[in-house]
Amino acid sequence: MWTYGGTYPGLTIRRPTGQTTNVTFTNNLDPAAGALTVHNHGNHSSPENDGQPDDFLIATGESRTYTYTGLEDDANERGTMHFYHDHRMDVNGRNVWMGLAGLYIIDDPADPATLPSGAFDVPLAIADRQFDANNLIPYVFNPNGVTGDRFLVNGVYQPYFDVGDRKYRLRLLNASNARTYNLALSTGDSFTQIGTERGLLPAPITRAVMRMGPAERLDVVVDFAGRLGQDVYLTDTLTGVQLLKFRVTQHLIDNSTVPPTLRALPDIGEPTVTRTWRFDRTDGHWTINGLRFDPNRIDAWPVLGTTEKWIFTNPTGMAHTVHIHDVAQQCLSRNGGPCLPYETMKETWYLDPGETLEVKLRFTDYTGRYMLHCHMIEHADDGMMTQFEVVAPSRIVLAASGRKVQGRQTVDLSWSGASSANIDIFRDGALITTVPNNGSYTDSIGVRGGNVRYIYKVCEAGTQTCSNEVTVRFGGPPR
Ligand code: C2O
Ligand code: CU
């Protein structure tokens, strides 16, 4: 396998919150593997430390040090389990399949100290692989997702774990490229879910079966009391496979407790901007809003310090796991109704065919580019990924309106507040022209049918000082 530090999963990094952590990665792989990039999934990293898919790469034989501050919005990051993994454009699925993934745990003294800890706090990364006759794991790209028929927990096939008859905290990660699990206990006992990807829930929730899509994490407590001498299996009800055997071999005193309240959600304000992201299939490829990933295209420019509502839809026949980098998201609604009670604040969301999910998020600390993609990694490699750029609040104000001139879609732009001699005009993230800063420009796009949408912004020429963005639609209501 390809590994981080010689093991699969890679070396577990465990750090107290609020402490700056530097992690240096060296690319010792065969040159055929190409350049690498490492994303600390779930962490609030600055853009240059976030593992950009086509930028800040680690070339063969080179090293790169990533800095994680442990801070978020002027406070300590919340305690949780992240995972770090490769994020290289086009070959992300191959690189993760070959083994480039590891765990990153943040311990937070603000979390209740009575939860099971130490030897009773156990991270479990679940992943499937396909082995060939030589016990190798060749990767064969399939845009619908690469899965295997063997199941590994922390890299071990058919594992067992000796436990005492007491409570354990299990930090579950679905480290698979594309497979979804429905987790249950063979005894029929329930899990007590205490947390998600982004830390503890407001209160614990009892669940008998838990769906977990790629990159989702479930922080749960399982109680083996009364099971001394028994074997208890963690099973996947979708395949019927026993993923992990707990052998309850020891009587132990249990002084841990799960408090009735755990951790309140942060107040991130009310959204002022709404965006819709359609996880779709277009011209035979996985897309977002009809477009495949292009490292040179940015699809949204949220403003630092503001809160937005993002709506995710899935008109396709396959499930997707929506993952947003940078900041956590809080659920507003699912399918027009209430959120699932255990999905209060997350960063990877399961979206079944036909579903709609509304979340809100507030952009804090960093300006710059971040990813948004499906975490069924082959879907992302096939194109279901895009990027947004958090921008500083602007003094440049842009207005835009569309009209038809002899059938041609035409957009009148006007702006104020820019102080440069020239102005760059962007349509859908691409620079279309640079014009004198006289406050207006008319963009004659052409004759196009159907419902189309253009996003405009203007910037002081050659700089990152930009306006708000304005969406102009032609041909009917938004889809
Ligand atoms: Cu775990 Cu953008 O990824
Ligand atoms: Cu997908």
PDB file of C-alpha atoms in Angstrom, residues 65-233:
ATOM      1  CA  THR A  65       4.754  21.328   6.043  1.00  0.00           C
ATOM      2  CA  TYR A  66       1.116  21.967   6.809  1.00  0.00           C
ATOM      3  CA  THR A  67       0.236  24.198   9.741  1.00  0.00           C
ATOM      4  CA  TYR A  68      -2.958  23.650  11.698  1.00  0.00           C
ATOM      5  CA  THR A  69      -3.629  26.341  14.294  1.00  0.00           C
ATOM      6  CA  GLY A  70      -6.273  24.473  16.295  1.00  0.00           C
ATOM      7  CA  LEU A  71      -8.263  27.716  16.299  1.00  0.00           C
ATOM      8  CA  GLU A  72     -11.584  28.631  14.736  1.00  0.00           C
ATOM      9  CA  ASP A  73     -13.412  31.943  14.859  1.00  0.00           C
ATOM     10  CA  ASP A  74     -11.128  33.269  17.642  1.00  0.00           C
ATOM     11  CA  ALA A  75     -11.762  30.226  19.825  1.00  0.00           C
ATOM     12  CA  ASN A  76     -10.386  26.726  20.165  1.00  0.00           C
ATOM     13  CA  GLU A  77     -11.536  24.253  17.557  1.00  0.00           C
ATOM     14  CA  ARG A  78     -14.158  21.903  18.920  1.00  0.00           C
ATOM     15  CA  GLY A  79     -12.979  18.453  19.927  1.00  0.00           C
ATOM     16  CA  THR A  80     -13.632  15.810  17.272  1.00  0.00           C
ATOM     17  CA  MET A  81     -11.996  13.266  14.991  1.00  0.00           C
ATOM     18  CA  HIS A  82     -10.911  14.470  11.567  1.00  0.00           C
ATOM     19  CA  PHE A  83      -9.073  12.439   8.993  1.00  0.00           C
ATOM     20  CA  TYR A  84      -6.331  13.493   6.677  1.00  0.00           C
ATOM     21  CA  HIS A  85      -6.116  12.134   3.175  1.00  0.00           C
ATOM     22  CA  ASP A  86      -4.737  12.843  -0.258  1.00  0.00           C
ATOM     23  CA  HIS A  87      -6.764  15.235  -2.430  1.00  0.00           C
ATOM     24  CA  ARG A  88      -4.933  15.278  -5.774  1.00  0.00           C
ATOM     25  CA  MET A  89      -7.109  16.229  -8.727  1.00  0.00           C
ATOM     26  CA  ASP A  90      -8.250  13.363 -11.025  1.00  0.00           C
ATOM     27  CA  VAL A  91      -6.430  10.622  -9.046  1.00  0.00           C
ATOM     28  CA  ASN A  92      -7.851  11.237  -5.595  1.00  0.00           C
ATOM     29  CA  GLY A  93      -9.746   7.950  -5.621  1.00  0.00           C
ATOM     30  CA  ARG A  94      -6.635   5.984  -6.567  1.00  0.00           C
ATOM     31  CA  ASN A  95      -4.491   7.682  -3.936  1.00  0.00           C
ATOM     32  CA  VAL A  96      -6.937   7.091  -1.085  1.00  0.00           C
ATOM     33  CA  TRP A  97      -7.594   3.508  -2.215  1.00  0.00           C
ATOM     34  CA  MET A  98      -3.866   2.832  -2.223  1.00  0.00           C
ATOM     35  CA  GLY A  99      -3.775   3.919   1.429  1.00  0.00           C
ATOM     36  CA  LEU A 100      -3.245   7.652   1.771  1.00  0.00           C
ATOM     37  CA  ALA A 101      -5.557   8.326   4.709  1.00  0.00           C
ATOM     38  CA  GLY A 102      -5.048   8.717   8.468  1.00  0.00           C
ATOM     39  CA  LEU A 103      -6.810   9.943  11.605  1.00  0.00           C
ATOM     40  CA  TYR A 104      -6.454  13.338  13.279  1.00  0.00           C
ATOM     41  CA  ILE A 105      -8.039  13.677  16.713  1.00  0.00           C
ATOM     42  CA  ILE A 106      -8.537  16.974  18.522  1.00  0.00           C
ATOM     43  CA  ASP A 107      -8.990  16.744  22.293  1.00  0.00           C
ATOM     44  CA  ASP A 108     -10.955  19.575  23.813  1.00  0.00           C
ATOM     45  CA  PRO A 109     -11.094  20.227  27.579  1.00  0.00           C
ATOM     46  CA  ALA A 110     -14.423  22.036  26.978  1.00  0.00           C
ATOM     47  CA  ASP A 111     -16.019  18.644  26.222  1.00  0.00           C
ATOM     48  CA  PRO A 112     -17.409  16.647  29.201  1.00  0.00           C
ATOM     49  CA  ALA A 113     -14.639  14.747  30.973  1.00  0.00           C
ATOM     50  CA  THR A 114     -16.929  11.927  32.112  1.00  0.00           C
ATOM     51  CA  LEU A 115     -17.171  10.315  28.657  1.00  0.00           C
ATOM     52  CA  PRO A 116     -15.194   7.077  28.223  1.00  0.00           C
ATOM     53  CA  SER A 117     -11.560   8.072  27.673  1.00  0.00           C
ATOM     54  CA  GLY A 118      -8.060   6.691  27.418  1.00  0.00           C
ATOM     55  CA  ALA A 119      -8.132   2.978  26.548  1.00  0.00           C
ATOM     56  CA  PHE A 120     -11.933   3.215  26.325  1.00  0.00           C
ATOM     57  CA  ASP A 121     -11.898   5.824  23.535  1.00  0.00           C
ATOM     58  CA  VAL A 122     -11.315   3.910  20.301  1.00  0.00           C
ATOM     59  CA  PRO A 123     -11.063   5.292  16.752  1.00  0.00           C
ATOM     60  CA  LEU A 124     -12.336   2.855  14.095  1.00  0.00           C
ATOM     61  CA  ALA A 125     -11.761   3.535  10.398  1.00  0.00           C
ATOM     62  CA  ILE A 126     -13.882   1.260   8.205  1.00  0.00           C
ATOM     63  CA  ALA A 127     -12.914   0.718   4.578  1.00  0.00           C
ATOM     64  CA  ASP A 128     -13.543  -1.817   1.839  1.00  0.00           C
ATOM     65  CA  ARG A 129     -10.946  -3.110  -0.609  1.00  0.00           C
ATOM     66  CA  GLN A 130     -10.784  -5.596  -3.465  1.00  0.00           C
ATOM     67  CA  PHE A 131      -7.803  -7.954  -3.287  1.00  0.00           C
ATOM     68  CA  ASP A 132      -6.327  -9.832  -6.255  1.00  0.00           C
ATOM     69  CA  ALA A 133      -4.751 -13.308  -6.228  1.00  0.00           C
ATOM     70  CA  ASN A 134      -1.489 -11.809  -4.950  1.00  0.00           C
ATOM     71  CA  ASN A 135      -3.288  -9.943  -2.140  1.00  0.00           C
ATOM     72  CA  LEU A 136      -2.616  -6.644  -3.862  1.00  0.00           C
ATOM     73  CA  ILE A 137      -5.255  -3.957  -4.223  1.00  0.00           C
ATOM     74  CA  PRO A 138      -5.137  -2.829  -7.856  1.00  0.00           C
ATOM     75  CA  TYR A 139      -7.222   0.264  -8.484  1.00  0.00           C
ATOM     76  CA  VAL A 140      -9.574   0.227 -11.442  1.00  0.00           C
ATOM     77  CA  PHE A 141     -11.334   3.550 -11.900  1.00  0.00           C
ATOM     78  CA  ASN A 142     -15.104   3.448 -12.146  1.00  0.00           C
ATOM     79  CA  PRO A 143     -16.830   6.830 -12.195  1.00  0.00           C
ATOM     80  CA  ASN A 144     -19.767   5.409 -10.228  1.00  0.00           C
ATOM     81  CA  GLY A 145     -17.493   4.500  -7.328  1.00  0.00           C
ATOM     82  CA  VAL A 146     -14.855   1.888  -6.571  1.00  0.00           C
ATOM     83  CA  THR A 147     -15.842  -0.675  -3.955  1.00  0.00           C
ATOM     84  CA  GLY A 148     -14.408  -3.948  -2.658  1.00  0.00           C
ATOM     85  CA  ASP A 149     -15.775  -7.145  -1.161  1.00  0.00           C
ATOM     86  CA  ARG A 150     -13.391  -7.263   1.806  1.00  0.00           C
ATOM     87  CA  PHE A 151     -13.853  -5.044   4.845  1.00  0.00           C
ATOM     88  CA  LEU A 152     -11.049  -3.609   6.933  1.00  0.00           C
ATOM     89  CA  VAL A 153     -11.280  -1.913  10.301  1.00  0.00           C
ATOM     90  CA  ASN A 154      -8.161   0.091  11.082  1.00  0.00           C
ATOM     91  CA  GLY A 155      -6.575  -1.776   8.186  1.00  0.00           C
ATOM     92  CA  VAL A 156      -7.325  -5.264   9.554  1.00  0.00           C
ATOM     93  CA  TYR A 157      -9.479  -7.906   7.844  1.00  0.00           C
ATOM     94  CA  GLN A 158     -11.905  -9.798  10.108  1.00  0.00           C
ATOM     95  CA  PRO A 159     -10.642  -8.017  13.214  1.00  0.00           C
ATOM     96  CA  TYR A 160     -11.494  -8.645  16.843  1.00  0.00           C
ATOM     97  CA  PHE A 161     -11.081  -6.411  19.841  1.00  0.00           C
ATOM     98  CA  ASP A 162     -11.064  -7.525  23.478  1.00  0.00           C
ATOM     99  CA  VAL A 163     -13.179  -5.277  25.667  1.00  0.00           C
ATOM    100  CA  GLY A 164     -14.489  -5.130  29.222  1.00  0.00           C
ATOM    101  CA  ASP A 165     -18.156  -5.145  30.247  1.00  0.00           C
ATOM    102  CA  ARG A 166     -18.428  -1.371  30.327  1.00  0.00           C
ATOM    103  CA  LYS A 167     -18.947   1.653  28.089  1.00  0.00           C
ATOM    104  CA  TYR A 168     -16.620   2.455  25.201  1.00  0.00           C
ATOM    105  CA  ARG A 169     -16.487   5.530  23.026  1.00  0.00           C
ATOM    106  CA  LEU A 170     -16.143   4.500  19.383  1.00  0.00           C
ATOM    107  CA  ARG A 171     -15.127   7.147  16.877  1.00  0.00           C
ATOM    108  CA  LEU A 172     -16.304   5.697  13.593  1.00  0.00           C
ATOM    109  CA  LEU A 173     -15.059   6.875  10.215  1.00  0.00           C
ATOM    110  CA  ASN A 174     -16.228   5.613   6.849  1.00  0.00           C
ATOM    111  CA  ALA A 175     -12.851   5.690   5.105  1.00  0.00           C
ATOM    112  CA  SER A 176     -14.197   3.921   2.004  1.00  0.00           C
ATOM    113  CA  ASN A 177     -14.007   5.540  -1.401  1.00  0.00           C
ATOM    114  CA  ALA A 178     -17.649   5.040  -2.302  1.00  0.00           C
ATOM    115  CA  ARG A 179     -19.394   2.477  -0.100  1.00  0.00           C
ATOM    116  CA  THR A 180     -22.191   3.273   2.353  1.00  0.00           C
ATOM    117  CA  TYR A 181     -22.734   1.232   5.538  1.00  0.00           C
ATOM    118  CA  ASN A 182     -25.728   0.734   7.802  1.00  0.00           C
ATOM    119  CA  LEU A 183     -24.141  -0.003  11.148  1.00  0.00           C
ATOM    120  CA  ALA A 184     -25.813  -2.062  13.848  1.00  0.00           C
ATOM    121  CA  LEU A 185     -24.836  -4.259  16.809  1.00  0.00           C
ATOM    122  CA  SER A 186     -25.449  -8.016  16.584  1.00  0.00           C
ATOM    123  CA  THR A 187     -27.067  -7.961  20.038  1.00  0.00           C
ATOM    124  CA  GLY A 188     -29.747  -5.554  18.835  1.00  0.00           C
ATOM    125  CA  ASP A 189     -28.473  -3.071  21.415  1.00  0.00           C
ATOM    126  CA  SER A 190     -28.456   0.595  20.439  1.00  0.00           C
ATOM    127  CA  PHE A 191     -25.635   3.033  20.011  1.00  0.00           C
ATOM    128  CA  THR A 192     -25.691   6.287  21.924  1.00  0.00           C
ATOM    129  CA  GLN A 193     -24.570   8.836  19.360  1.00  0.00           C
ATOM    130  CA  ILE A 194     -22.735  11.717  21.017  1.00  0.00           C
ATOM    131  CA  GLY A 195     -21.138  13.486  18.077  1.00  0.00           C
ATOM    132  CA  THR A 196     -20.714  14.103  14.360  1.00  0.00           C
ATOM    133  CA  GLU A 197     -17.817  15.219  12.169  1.00  0.00           C
ATOM    134  CA  ARG A 198     -17.865  18.598  13.883  1.00  0.00           C
ATOM    135  CA  GLY A 199     -17.881  17.607  17.516  1.00  0.00           C
ATOM    136  CA  LEU A 200     -20.391  16.725  20.181  1.00  0.00           C
ATOM    137  CA  LEU A 201     -24.137  16.906  19.649  1.00  0.00           C
ATOM    138  CA  PRO A 202     -26.217  19.181  21.886  1.00  0.00           C
ATOM    139  CA  ALA A 203     -27.555  16.008  23.524  1.00  0.00           C
ATOM    140  CA  PRO A 204     -26.993  12.265  23.048  1.00  0.00           C
ATOM    141  CA  ILE A 205     -29.310  10.354  20.694  1.00  0.00           C
ATOM    142  CA  THR A 206     -30.127   6.636  20.822  1.00  0.00           C
ATOM    143  CA  ARG A 207     -29.902   4.864  17.463  1.00  0.00           C
ATOM    144  CA  ALA A 208     -30.320   1.201  16.560  1.00  0.00           C
ATOM    145  CA  VAL A 209     -29.042   1.466  12.969  1.00  0.00           C
ATOM    146  CA  MET A 210     -26.811   4.221  11.652  1.00  0.00           C
ATOM    147  CA  ARG A 211     -26.211   4.994   8.002  1.00  0.00           C
ATOM    148  CA  MET A 212     -22.687   6.217   7.286  1.00  0.00           C
ATOM    149  CA  GLY A 213     -21.669   7.468   3.839  1.00  0.00           C
ATOM    150  CA  PRO A 214     -18.092   7.999   2.672  1.00  0.00           C
ATOM    151  CA  ALA A 215     -16.203  10.454   4.930  1.00  0.00           C
ATOM    152  CA  GLU A 216     -18.979  10.698   7.495  1.00  0.00           C
ATOM    153  CA  ARG A 217     -17.999  10.202  11.134  1.00  0.00           C
ATOM    154  CA  LEU A 218     -20.148   8.959  13.985  1.00  0.00           C
ATOM    155  CA  ASP A 219     -19.035   9.458  17.561  1.00  0.00           C
ATOM    156  CA  VAL A 220     -20.890   6.892  19.652  1.00  0.00           C
ATOM    157  CA  VAL A 221     -20.876   5.187  23.038  1.00  0.00           C
ATOM    158  CA  VAL A 222     -21.541   1.452  23.208  1.00  0.00           C
ATOM    159  CA  ASP A 223     -22.195  -0.279  26.527  1.00  0.00           C
ATOM    160  CA  PHE A 224     -21.035  -3.899  26.870  1.00  0.00           C
ATOM    161  CA  ALA A 225     -22.379  -4.179  30.456  1.00  0.00           C
ATOM    162  CA  GLY A 226     -24.063  -7.547  31.017  1.00  0.00           C
ATOM    163  CA  ARG A 227     -22.283  -9.097  28.017  1.00  0.00           C
ATOM    164  CA  LEU A 228     -19.304 -10.678  29.833  1.00  0.00           C
ATOM    165  CA  GLY A 229     -18.210 -13.817  27.987  1.00  0.00           C
ATOM    166  CA  GLN A 230     -20.093 -12.911  24.822  1.00  0.00           C
ATOM    167  CA  ASP A 231     -19.031 -11.832  21.342  1.00  0.00           C
ATOM    168  CA  VAL A 232     -20.694  -8.693  20.036  1.00  0.00           C
ATOM    169  CA  TYR A 233     -20.371  -7.807  16.357  1.00  0.00           C
TER     170      TYR A 233
END
